[in-house]
Coordinates of C-alpha atoms in Angstrom, one line a residue:
Chain A
M166 CA -53.7 273.8 -52.5
S167 CA -54.4 274.0 -56.2
F168 CA -56.9 271.7 -57.8
P169 CA -58.2 271.3 -61.4
E170 CA -61.5 273.1 -62.2
R171 CA -62.7 270.0 -63.9
V172 CA -61.9 266.3 -63.7
R173 CA -62.7 263.9 -66.4
I174 CA -63.7 260.5 -65.1
V175 CA -63.0 257.3 -67.1
E176 CA -65.6 254.8 -66.1
V177 CA -64.1 251.4 -66.0
G178 CA -66.9 249.5 -64.3
P179 CA -68.2 247.6 -67.3
R180 CA -64.7 246.3 -68.1
D181 CA -62.1 246.4 -65.3
G182 CA -64.9 246.1 -62.8
L183 CA -67.0 243.3 -64.2
Q184 CA -64.1 241.2 -65.3
N185 CA -63.1 240.9 -61.7
E186 CA -66.5 240.0 -60.4
P187 CA -67.3 236.3 -59.7
I188 CA -70.5 236.4 -61.7
Q189 CA -70.7 236.6 -65.5
V190 CA -73.1 239.4 -66.3
P191 CA -75.3 238.9 -69.4
V192 CA -74.8 241.0 -72.5
A193 CA -78.1 242.8 -72.1
T194 CA -77.3 243.9 -68.5
R195 CA -73.9 245.1 -69.6
V196 CA -75.5 247.2 -72.4
A197 CA -78.1 248.6 -69.9
L198 CA -75.3 249.5 -67.5
I199 CA -73.2 251.3 -70.2
E200 CA -76.3 253.2 -71.4
A201 CA -77.2 254.2 -67.8
L202 CA -73.7 255.4 -67.2
A203 CA -73.8 257.5 -70.4
A204 CA -77.2 258.9 -69.4
A205 CA -75.6 259.9 -66.1
G206 CA -73.1 262.1 -68.0
L207 CA -70.0 259.9 -68.2
T208 CA -68.3 260.5 -71.5
R209 CA -65.7 257.7 -71.5
I210 CA -67.0 254.3 -70.6
E211 CA -64.9 251.1 -71.0
A212 CA -67.2 248.8 -72.9
G213 CA -65.4 245.5 -72.8
S214 CA -62.3 243.6 -73.7
F215 CA -61.0 241.5 -76.6
V216 CA -58.9 239.3 -74.4
S217 CA -59.6 235.6 -75.0
P218 CA -62.8 234.5 -73.2
K219 CA -60.7 231.5 -72.1
W220 CA -58.8 233.8 -69.8
V221 CA -61.6 236.3 -69.0
P222 CA -65.0 234.7 -69.4
Q223 CA -66.7 237.8 -67.9
M224 CA -65.8 239.7 -71.1
A225 CA -67.2 237.2 -73.5
G226 CA -69.8 238.8 -75.8
T227 CA -68.0 242.1 -76.1
E228 CA -68.9 242.2 -79.8
E229 CA -72.6 241.8 -78.9
V230 CA -72.4 244.5 -76.3
L231 CA -70.9 246.9 -78.9
A232 CA -73.4 245.9 -81.5
S233 CA -76.5 246.5 -79.4
L234 CA -75.3 249.6 -77.6
R235 CA -77.1 252.8 -78.5
R236 CA -74.1 255.1 -78.8
V237 CA -74.4 258.7 -77.5
P238 CA -72.6 261.3 -79.5
G239 CA -69.6 262.7 -77.6
V240 CA -69.2 259.5 -75.6
D241 CA -66.3 257.2 -76.2
Y242 CA -66.6 253.4 -75.5
P243 CA -63.0 252.1 -75.4
V244 CA -62.2 248.4 -75.4
L245 CA -59.2 246.6 -74.1
V246 CA -57.1 244.9 -76.7
P247 CA -54.1 242.6 -75.9
N248 CA -52.8 241.8 -79.4
L249 CA -53.3 242.0 -83.1
Q250 CA -56.1 239.4 -83.1
G251 CA -57.9 241.6 -80.5
L252 CA -57.3 244.6 -82.7
D253 CA -58.9 242.8 -85.6
R254 CA -62.0 242.1 -83.5
A255 CA -62.1 245.8 -82.4
L256 CA -61.8 247.0 -86.0
A257 CA -64.6 244.7 -87.1
A258 CA -66.8 245.9 -84.2
G259 CA -66.4 249.6 -85.2
V260 CA -64.4 250.5 -82.1
T261 CA -62.9 254.0 -82.2
E262 CA -60.7 253.8 -79.1
I263 CA -58.7 250.9 -77.6
A264 CA -56.6 250.4 -74.5
V265 CA -53.3 248.5 -74.3
F266 CA -51.7 247.5 -71.0
G267 CA -48.2 247.0 -69.7
A268 CA -46.9 246.2 -66.3
A269 CA -44.3 248.2 -64.3
S270 CA -43.2 245.0 -62.6
E271 CA -41.2 242.2 -64.4
A272 CA -42.6 239.5 -62.2
F273 CA -46.2 240.6 -62.7
S274 CA -45.6 240.9 -66.5
R275 CA -44.2 237.4 -66.6
R276 CA -47.0 235.8 -64.5
N277 CA -49.8 237.9 -66.1
I278 CA -48.9 237.9 -69.8
N279 CA -46.0 235.5 -69.8
C280 CA -43.3 237.8 -71.2
S281 CA -41.0 240.5 -70.0
I282 CA -42.0 244.1 -69.9
A283 CA -39.8 244.9 -72.9
E284 CA -41.3 242.0 -74.9
S285 CA -44.8 243.1 -74.0
L286 CA -44.0 246.6 -75.2
D287 CA -42.5 245.2 -78.4
R288 CA -45.8 243.3 -79.0
F289 CA -47.9 246.4 -78.4
A290 CA -46.0 248.5 -80.8
P291 CA -47.5 247.1 -84.0
V292 CA -51.0 247.0 -82.3
V293 CA -50.8 250.7 -81.5
E294 CA -49.3 251.5 -85.0
R295 CA -52.1 249.7 -86.8
A296 CA -54.8 251.2 -84.5
L297 CA -53.5 254.7 -85.1
A298 CA -53.3 254.1 -88.8
A299 CA -57.0 253.0 -88.7
G300 CA -57.9 256.3 -87.0
M301 CA -58.4 254.9 -83.6
R302 CA -57.3 256.6 -80.4
V303 CA -55.1 254.4 -78.1
R304 CA -54.9 254.6 -74.3
G305 CA -52.1 252.9 -72.3
Y306 CA -52.4 251.3 -68.9
V307 CA -49.5 250.7 -66.6
S308 CA -50.3 248.2 -63.9
C309 CA -48.6 247.6 -60.5
V310 CA -47.4 251.2 -60.3
L311 CA -47.3 251.3 -56.5
G312 CA -46.6 247.7 -55.7
C313 CA -46.5 244.2 -57.1
P314 CA -48.0 241.1 -55.5
Y315 CA -44.8 239.2 -56.4
E316 CA -42.0 241.7 -56.2
G317 CA -43.3 244.1 -53.5
T318 CA -41.8 247.5 -54.2
V319 CA -41.9 248.9 -57.7
A320 CA -39.5 251.8 -58.6
P321 CA -41.1 255.0 -59.8
A322 CA -38.4 255.2 -62.5
A323 CA -39.6 251.8 -63.9
V324 CA -43.1 253.1 -64.0
A325 CA -41.9 256.2 -65.8
G326 CA -40.0 254.1 -68.3
V327 CA -43.0 252.1 -69.3
A328 CA -45.3 255.1 -69.4
A329 CA -42.8 257.0 -71.6
R330 CA -42.6 254.0 -74.0
L331 CA -46.4 253.8 -74.3
A332 CA -46.6 257.6 -74.8
A333 CA -43.8 257.4 -77.5
M334 CA -45.8 254.7 -79.3
G335 CA -48.7 257.1 -79.6
C336 CA -50.9 256.5 -76.6
Y337 CA -52.7 259.8 -76.1
E338 CA -53.1 259.1 -72.4
I339 CA -51.3 256.8 -69.9
S340 CA -53.3 255.5 -66.9
L341 CA -51.2 254.6 -63.9
G342 CA -52.8 251.7 -62.0
D343 CA -52.3 250.7 -58.4
T344 CA -53.6 247.2 -59.3
I345 CA -53.4 245.8 -55.8
G346 CA -54.4 248.9 -54.0
V347 CA -51.4 249.1 -51.6
G348 CA -50.3 252.7 -52.2
T349 CA -50.7 255.6 -49.8
P350 CA -51.0 259.3 -50.6
L351 CA -47.5 260.5 -50.6
Q352 CA -46.2 257.5 -52.5
A353 CA -48.9 258.1 -55.1
R354 CA -48.0 261.8 -55.4
H355 CA -44.3 261.2 -55.6
L356 CA -44.9 258.6 -58.3
V357 CA -47.0 261.1 -60.4
E358 CA -44.3 263.8 -59.9
R359 CA -41.6 261.3 -61.1
V360 CA -43.6 260.1 -64.1
A361 CA -44.4 263.6 -65.1
Q362 CA -40.7 264.2 -65.7
D363 CA -41.0 261.9 -68.7
V364 CA -44.6 262.2 -69.8
P365 CA -46.5 265.5 -69.6
V366 CA -48.9 265.5 -66.7
A367 CA -51.8 266.4 -69.0
R368 CA -51.4 263.0 -70.6
L369 CA -51.6 261.1 -67.3
A370 CA -54.6 259.4 -65.6
L371 CA -54.8 257.6 -62.3
H372 CA -56.4 254.3 -61.5
F373 CA -56.7 253.3 -57.9
H374 CA -58.2 250.2 -56.3
D375 CA -59.6 250.5 -52.8
T376 CA -58.2 247.3 -51.4
Y377 CA -56.7 249.1 -48.4
G378 CA -59.2 251.9 -48.3
Q379 CA -56.7 254.4 -49.7
A380 CA -58.1 255.1 -53.2
L381 CA -59.9 258.4 -52.5
A382 CA -57.1 259.8 -50.3
N383 CA -54.6 258.9 -53.0
T384 CA -56.7 260.6 -55.6
L385 CA -56.9 263.7 -53.5
A386 CA -53.1 263.8 -53.0
C387 CA -52.5 263.5 -56.7
L388 CA -55.0 266.1 -57.9
E389 CA -52.7 268.8 -56.7
T390 CA -50.0 267.7 -59.2
G391 CA -52.3 268.7 -62.1
V392 CA -53.6 265.3 -63.0
A393 CA -57.2 265.7 -64.1
V394 CA -58.2 262.3 -65.4
I395 CA -59.3 259.7 -62.9
D396 CA -60.5 256.1 -63.5
A397 CA -63.3 254.8 -61.3
A398 CA -65.9 252.0 -61.4
V399 CA -69.6 252.5 -60.5
A400 CA -70.6 250.6 -57.3
G401 CA -66.8 250.0 -56.7
L402 CA -67.1 247.1 -59.1
G403 CA -64.2 244.7 -59.2
G404 CA -64.4 243.0 -55.9
C405 CA -67.3 241.6 -53.9
P406 CA -67.7 243.2 -50.4
Y407 CA -68.8 239.8 -49.1
A408 CA -65.6 238.1 -50.3
K409 CA -62.6 237.9 -48.1
G410 CA -60.0 240.5 -49.0
A411 CA -61.8 241.8 -52.0
A412 CA -62.4 245.5 -52.6
G413 CA -62.8 246.8 -56.1
N414 CA -61.9 249.9 -58.0
L415 CA -62.4 253.4 -56.5
A416 CA -66.2 253.8 -56.6
T417 CA -67.3 256.4 -59.1
E418 CA -70.1 257.7 -56.8
D419 CA -67.6 258.4 -53.9
L420 CA -65.2 260.1 -56.3
V421 CA -68.0 262.3 -57.8
Y422 CA -69.3 263.2 -54.3
M423 CA -65.8 264.3 -53.2
L424 CA -65.1 266.3 -56.4
H425 CA -68.5 268.1 -56.4
G426 CA -68.0 268.8 -52.7
M427 CA -64.7 270.5 -53.6
G428 CA -66.3 272.5 -56.4
I429 CA -64.7 270.5 -59.1
A430 CA -66.9 269.8 -62.1
T431 CA -67.4 266.3 -63.6
G432 CA -70.5 266.6 -65.7
V433 CA -71.9 263.6 -63.9
D434 CA -75.4 263.5 -62.4
L435 CA -74.9 261.8 -59.0
D436 CA -78.5 260.6 -58.7
R437 CA -78.4 258.9 -62.1
L438 CA -75.0 257.5 -61.4
C439 CA -76.2 255.9 -58.1
A440 CA -79.2 254.4 -59.9
A441 CA -76.8 252.8 -62.4
G442 CA -74.7 251.4 -59.6
D443 CA -77.6 250.1 -57.6
M444 CA -78.9 248.3 -60.7
I445 CA -75.6 246.5 -61.3
A446 CA -75.1 245.7 -57.6
A447 CA -78.6 244.2 -57.5
T448 CA -77.7 242.1 -60.6
L449 CA -74.6 240.8 -58.8
G450 CA -76.7 240.1 -55.7
R451 CA -74.5 242.1 -53.4
P452 CA -74.4 245.5 -51.7
S453 CA -72.8 248.4 -53.6
G454 CA -69.1 249.0 -53.0
S455 CA -69.8 252.7 -52.9
R456 CA -70.4 254.3 -49.5
V457 CA -72.3 257.2 -51.1
A458 CA -74.6 254.7 -52.7
K459 CA -75.2 252.9 -49.4
A460 CA -75.8 256.2 -47.5
R461 CA -78.3 257.3 -50.1
Q462 CA -80.1 254.0 -50.0
G463 CA -80.4 254.5 -46.2
L464 CA -81.9 257.9 -46.7
R465 CA -84.8 256.6 -48.8
P466 CA -88.1 256.0 -47.1
Chain B
M273 CA -47.1 269.5 -48.4
S274 CA -46.2 269.5 -44.8
F275 CA -47.4 266.8 -42.4
P276 CA -46.9 266.1 -38.7
E277 CA -44.2 263.6 -37.9
R278 CA -46.4 261.8 -35.5
V279 CA -50.2 261.6 -35.1
R280 CA -51.9 260.6 -31.9
I281 CA -55.0 258.5 -32.5
V282 CA -57.9 258.6 -30.1
E283 CA -59.6 255.2 -30.3
V284 CA -63.3 255.7 -30.0
G285 CA -64.5 252.2 -31.0
P286 CA -65.5 251.0 -27.5
R287 CA -67.7 254.1 -27.0
D288 CA -68.7 256.0 -30.1
G289 CA -68.4 252.9 -32.1
L290 CA -70.3 250.4 -30.0
Q291 CA -73.0 252.8 -28.9
N292 CA -74.1 253.0 -32.5
E293 CA -74.1 249.2 -33.1
P294 CA -77.4 247.4 -33.1
I295 CA -76.1 244.7 -30.8
Q296 CA -75.3 245.2 -27.1
V297 CA -71.8 243.8 -26.4
P298 CA -71.2 242.2 -23.0
V299 CA -69.0 243.8 -20.5
A300 CA -66.3 241.1 -20.7
T301 CA -66.0 241.6 -24.5
R302 CA -65.8 245.3 -24.1
V303 CA -63.0 244.9 -21.6
A304 CA -61.2 242.4 -23.9
L305 CA -61.5 244.9 -26.7
I306 CA -60.1 247.8 -24.7
E307 CA -57.2 245.7 -23.5
A308 CA -56.4 244.5 -27.0
L309 CA -56.4 248.0 -28.2
A310 CA -54.0 249.1 -25.5
A311 CA -51.8 246.1 -26.3
A312 CA -51.8 247.3 -29.9
G313 CA -50.2 250.6 -28.8
L314 CA -53.1 252.9 -28.6
T315 CA -52.7 255.3 -25.7
R316 CA -56.1 256.9 -25.5
I317 CA -59.1 254.6 -25.6
E318 CA -62.7 255.8 -24.9
A319 CA -63.9 253.2 -22.4
G320 CA -67.6 254.0 -22.2
S321 CA -70.3 256.6 -21.3
F322 CA -72.2 257.7 -18.3
V323 CA -75.2 258.6 -20.3
S324 CA -78.5 257.1 -19.0
P325 CA -78.8 253.4 -20.2
K326 CA -82.4 254.3 -21.0
W327 CA -81.0 256.4 -23.9
V328 CA -77.9 254.4 -24.8
P329 CA -78.3 250.8 -23.6
Q330 CA -75.1 249.8 -25.4
M331 CA -73.1 251.7 -22.8
A332 CA -74.8 250.1 -19.8
G333 CA -72.2 248.5 -17.5
T334 CA -69.6 251.1 -18.1
E335 CA -68.8 251.0 -14.3
E336 CA -68.2 247.2 -14.6
V337 CA -66.0 247.8 -17.7
L338 CA -63.8 250.3 -15.8
A339 CA -63.7 248.1 -12.7
S340 CA -62.4 245.0 -14.4
L341 CA -60.1 246.7 -16.9
R342 CA -56.4 246.0 -16.4
R343 CA -55.1 249.5 -16.9
V344 CA -51.8 250.0 -18.7
P345 CA -49.6 252.8 -17.4
G346 CA -49.5 255.7 -19.9
V347 CA -52.9 254.8 -21.4
D348 CA -55.9 257.1 -20.8
Y349 CA -59.4 255.6 -20.7
P350 CA -61.7 258.6 -21.1
V351 CA -65.5 258.3 -20.5
L352 CA -68.3 260.4 -21.9
V353 CA -70.2 262.4 -19.3
P354 CA -73.4 264.4 -20.1
N355 CA -74.1 266.1 -16.7
L356 CA -73.3 266.2 -13.0
Q357 CA -74.9 262.8 -12.3
G358 CA -72.6 261.3 -14.9
L359 CA -69.7 263.1 -13.4
D360 CA -70.5 261.6 -10.0
R361 CA -70.5 258.1 -11.6
A362 CA -67.1 258.9 -13.3
L363 CA -65.6 260.1 -10.0
A364 CA -66.8 257.0 -8.2
A365 CA -65.3 254.8 -10.9
G366 CA -61.9 256.4 -10.6
V367 CA -62.0 258.0 -14.1
T368 CA -59.2 260.4 -14.8
E369 CA -60.4 261.9 -18.1
I370 CA -63.9 262.7 -19.2
A371 CA -65.4 264.0 -22.5
V372 CA -68.3 266.5 -22.8
F373 CA -70.2 267.2 -26.1
G374 CA -71.9 270.1 -27.7
A375 CA -73.4 270.5 -31.1
A376 CA -72.6 273.2 -33.6
S377 CA -76.2 273.1 -34.9
E378 CA -79.2 274.5 -32.9
A379 CA -81.6 272.0 -34.4
F380 CA -79.4 269.0 -33.6
S381 CA -78.8 270.3 -30.1
R382 CA -82.6 270.6 -29.5
R383 CA -83.4 267.2 -30.9
N384 CA -80.4 265.4 -29.4
I385 CA -80.2 266.9 -25.9
N386 CA -83.4 268.9 -25.8
C387 CA -81.8 272.4 -25.3
S388 CA -80.2 275.2 -27.2
I389 CA -76.4 275.2 -27.8
A390 CA -76.0 278.0 -25.3
E391 CA -78.0 276.1 -22.7
S392 CA -76.0 273.0 -23.2
L393 CA -72.8 274.9 -22.8
D394 CA -74.1 276.5 -19.6
R395 CA -74.9 273.0 -18.3
F396 CA -71.4 271.7 -19.1
A397 CA -69.7 274.6 -17.4
P398 CA -70.2 273.3 -13.8
V399 CA -69.4 269.7 -15.0
V400 CA -66.1 270.8 -16.4
E401 CA -65.3 273.0 -13.4
R402 CA -65.9 270.2 -10.9
A403 CA -64.0 267.7 -13.1
L404 CA -61.0 270.0 -13.3
A405 CA -61.2 270.7 -9.6
A406 CA -61.1 266.9 -9.0
G407 CA -57.9 266.7 -11.1
M408 CA -59.5 265.2 -14.2
R409 CA -58.7 266.1 -17.8
V410 CA -61.6 267.1 -19.9
R411 CA -62.0 266.8 -23.6
G412 CA -64.7 268.6 -25.6
Y413 CA -66.6 267.2 -28.6
V414 CA -68.4 269.4 -31.1
S415 CA -70.8 267.5 -33.3
C416 CA -72.3 268.3 -36.7
V417 CA -69.3 270.4 -37.7
L418 CA -69.7 269.8 -41.5
G419 CA -73.5 269.4 -41.7
C420 CA -76.6 268.7 -39.7
P421 CA -79.3 266.2 -40.5
Y422 CA -82.0 268.8 -39.7
E423 CA -80.4 272.1 -40.7
G424 CA -78.1 271.1 -43.6
T425 CA -75.3 273.5 -43.7
V426 CA -73.5 274.5 -40.5
A427 CA -71.4 277.8 -40.5
P428 CA -67.7 277.3 -39.6
A429 CA -68.1 280.4 -37.4
A430 CA -70.7 278.6 -35.3
V431 CA -68.3 275.6 -34.9
A432 CA -65.5 278.0 -33.9
G433 CA -67.8 279.6 -31.3
V434 CA -68.7 276.4 -29.6
A435 CA -65.1 275.1 -29.8
A436 CA -63.9 278.4 -28.2
R437 CA -66.4 278.2 -25.4
L438 CA -65.4 274.6 -24.6
A439 CA -61.7 275.6 -24.7
A440 CA -62.4 278.6 -22.5
M441 CA -64.1 276.3 -19.9
G442 CA -60.9 274.3 -19.7
C443 CA -61.2 271.4 -22.2
Y444 CA -57.6 270.6 -23.1
E445 CA -58.6 269.4 -26.5
I446 CA -61.6 270.0 -28.8
S447 CA -62.6 267.2 -31.2
L448 CA -64.5 268.4 -34.3
G449 CA -67.0 265.8 -35.4
D450 CA -68.6 265.3 -38.8
T451 CA -71.3 263.3 -37.1
I452 CA -73.2 262.5 -40.3
G453 CA -70.1 262.1 -42.5
V454 CA -71.2 264.5 -45.2
G455 CA -68.1 266.7 -45.4
T456 CA -65.5 266.7 -48.2
P457 CA -61.8 267.6 -48.0
L458 CA -61.8 271.3 -48.8
Q459 CA -64.8 272.0 -46.5
A460 CA -63.0 270.0 -43.7
R461 CA -59.8 271.9 -44.3
H462 CA -61.4 275.3 -44.4
L463 CA -63.3 274.5 -41.2
V464 CA -60.1 273.6 -39.4
E465 CA -58.5 276.8 -40.6
R466 CA -61.5 278.8 -39.4
V467 CA -61.6 277.2 -36.0
A468 CA -57.9 277.5 -35.6
Q469 CA -58.4 281.3 -35.6
D470 CA -60.1 280.9 -32.2
V471 CA -58.6 277.8 -30.7
P472 CA -54.9 276.9 -31.3
V473 CA -54.6 274.1 -33.8
A474 CA -52.5 272.1 -31.3
R475 CA -55.7 271.8 -29.2
L476 CA -57.8 270.5 -32.1
A477 CA -58.7 266.9 -33.0
L478 CA -60.7 265.6 -35.9
H479 CA -63.5 263.0 -35.9
F480 CA -64.8 261.8 -39.2
H481 CA -67.5 259.3 -40.0
D482 CA -67.2 257.4 -43.3
T483 CA -70.9 257.5 -44.3
Y484 CA -70.0 259.0 -47.7
G485 CA -66.6 257.4 -47.9
Q486 CA -64.8 260.7 -47.3
A487 CA -63.2 260.1 -43.9
L488 CA -59.7 259.3 -44.9
A489 CA -59.5 261.9 -47.7
N490 CA -60.8 264.5 -45.2
T491 CA -58.2 263.5 -42.7
L492 CA -55.4 263.8 -45.3
A493 CA -56.6 267.3 -46.3
C494 CA -56.6 268.5 -42.7
L495 CA -53.3 267.0 -41.6
E496 CA -51.6 269.7 -43.6
T497 CA -53.1 272.4 -41.3
G498 CA -51.1 271.1 -38.4
V499 CA -53.8 269.0 -36.7
A500 CA -52.1 265.9 -35.3
V501 CA -54.9 264.2 -33.3
I502 CA -57.4 262.0 -35.1
D503 CA -60.3 260.0 -33.7
A504 CA -61.0 256.6 -35.2
A505 CA -62.7 253.4 -34.4
V506 CA -61.3 249.9 -34.9
A507 CA -63.1 247.9 -37.5
G508 CA -65.0 251.1 -38.4
L509 CA -67.3 250.5 -35.5
G510 CA -70.5 252.5 -35.4
G511 CA -72.4 251.3 -38.4
C512 CA -73.1 247.8 -39.7
P513 CA -71.9 247.3 -43.3
Y514 CA -75.0 245.1 -43.9
A515 CA -77.4 247.8 -42.8
K516 CA -78.8 250.2 -45.3
G517 CA -77.1 253.6 -45.2
A518 CA -74.8 252.8 -42.3
A519 CA -71.1 253.4 -42.3
G520 CA -69.3 253.9 -39.1
N521 CA -66.4 255.9 -37.9
L522 CA -63.2 256.2 -39.8
A523 CA -61.6 252.7 -39.4
T524 CA -58.4 252.9 -37.2
E525 CA -56.7 250.2 -39.3
D526 CA -57.2 252.2 -42.5
L527 CA -55.9 255.4 -40.8
V528 CA -52.9 253.7 -39.4
Y529 CA -52.1 252.1 -42.8
M530 CA -52.2 255.5 -44.5
L531 CA -50.2 257.3 -41.8
H532 CA -47.4 254.6 -41.7
G533 CA -47.3 254.6 -45.5
M534 CA -46.7 258.3 -45.3
G535 CA -43.9 257.9 -42.8
I536 CA -46.0 259.4 -40.0
A537 CA -45.6 257.6 -36.7
T538 CA -48.5 256.4 -34.6
G539 CA -47.0 254.0 -32.1
V540 CA -49.6 251.4 -33.2
D541 CA -48.9 247.8 -34.2
L542 CA -51.1 247.2 -37.2
D543 CA -51.1 243.4 -36.8
R544 CA -52.4 243.6 -33.2
L545 CA -54.8 246.3 -34.1
C546 CA -56.3 244.2 -36.9
A547 CA -56.6 241.3 -34.5
A548 CA -58.6 243.5 -32.1
G549 CA -60.9 244.6 -34.9
D550 CA -61.4 241.1 -36.2
M551 CA -62.4 240.0 -32.7
I552 CA -65.0 242.6 -32.2
A553 CA -66.4 242.2 -35.8
A554 CA -66.8 238.5 -35.1
T555 CA -68.6 239.3 -31.9
L556 CA -71.0 241.6 -33.8
G557 CA -71.4 238.9 -36.4
R558 CA -70.5 241.1 -39.3
P559 CA -67.5 241.9 -41.6
S560 CA -65.1 244.5 -40.5
G561 CA -65.7 248.0 -41.7
S562 CA -62.0 248.4 -42.3
R563 CA -60.8 247.7 -45.8
V564 CA -57.3 247.0 -44.5
A565 CA -58.7 244.4 -42.2
K566 CA -60.6 242.7 -45.0
A567 CA -57.6 242.8 -47.3
R568 CA -55.4 241.2 -44.7
Q569 CA -58.0 238.5 -44.0
G570 CA -57.9 237.7 -47.7
L571 CA -54.2 237.4 -47.6
R572 CA -54.3 234.7 -45.0
P573 CA -54.1 231.1 -46.2

């Protein structure tokens, strides 16, 4: 077995996490969360989204979040941008990194953003071009890489095709997302190996949801392929443990615990990370989705 | 990567799971659970314990459980036995397989069973001898194999020593238990590799608790060593998700989901398994500790 010496974690809790929580978290709390995550040593923290608040009310106020955030040198605060209007908002807010997103499933693309995969990529091209011209970095997401709620199976070649298009547009990194959390370790690993035929593995990141409890095992299986960038959300944000059927993103705490236990550096302070996660779980009025966080709460007197 | 074609699951929910739940489950429900697990295709189901009910009240009534159980041909119903009195009860109840348990940590052994590791093994020797003479099969557990709540680190050589003693006594299989769930994948794998120097890997089983969310990833890391027997508990029994710090055994549902997704056969019907888990979770008045079970509940109309 061969693992990377260091893994870079992309913390998606304040965006992908909170946008899937039933409660709208106030701007001040979102700022406090992002600052706590930076203080814990995370160096890439998704700060919000310039999707219409009509569709994603949880991300309303992203401008205010960015305006009041005390930025730490060396930390990136990427923001999700769906189109040119979103890019204008990002430029006005002084954002230096954006993320765009495509689906690997035609049915999901049509239901989620109301156009085909090819049309969505055509729409992103000018967004990416303008962002790069403005000196921004651009990250690409591919969703439904291990399964689609409407189509079921998704072909690895289809994922590779979308990833390659995003890379060709100029995305410096492509994050492969198992949006519905159905994948298992060998599927995940085979997917990465297939996509790496078209996009260098050094430009790939992985994004697992823990819906079926597979997120950490999938991560482990893929680390041996050379991928060294993993998305995760503090407190497993993105699904309330009380709600039926809902489990969120891979919990950053559980990922850090595993990586440190394997001698893989992350630069993250687990104590501070747990404190940040406990804070946001308390705000949401629910237990943390991280088992490490819960275990450490139990150890306290 | 090389994985076994088939994994045998040892279902420990009705014993290791329920004995660590705060609620005492009635005999009739325990019988119904064991029968539902057998109907789901599990072929080795821990049915109870002949430890004193003074110490483990949850396992009181194990005789009644065994007496009213409709036994399925080909299914084993092992029972935990701590000493000769326990063996007498097992013999009287018509038990055909027992399990004995030693710790790999001196401090844990002294606190848990009030004697040194060597003394505990000396006590087990006549139990195992008499059980074998009576035609029983005997399984050995080693606890604290990846960490001790009192000592911290546990040396793999110490685990190997206890495992080898139990194997030499005549235990057909040795289950290595991460009792406090602190281990991570490479530690787990290195441990198995070390123990396999003294006990053939075909006689080893693994027993992970999900306290720190590592159980499934640890299992995955160890399957490549050739281990093909995994202990798990339906609904992740053994710790209430509401309680601080408590996470139970690796959930059988999540294990089966991973294995089937990897093309590894288990003989278990996941639908029936989830139904058994949902039933016992409802009895305990708490959500299932299995993410697969929760995801499938969410899918139902």
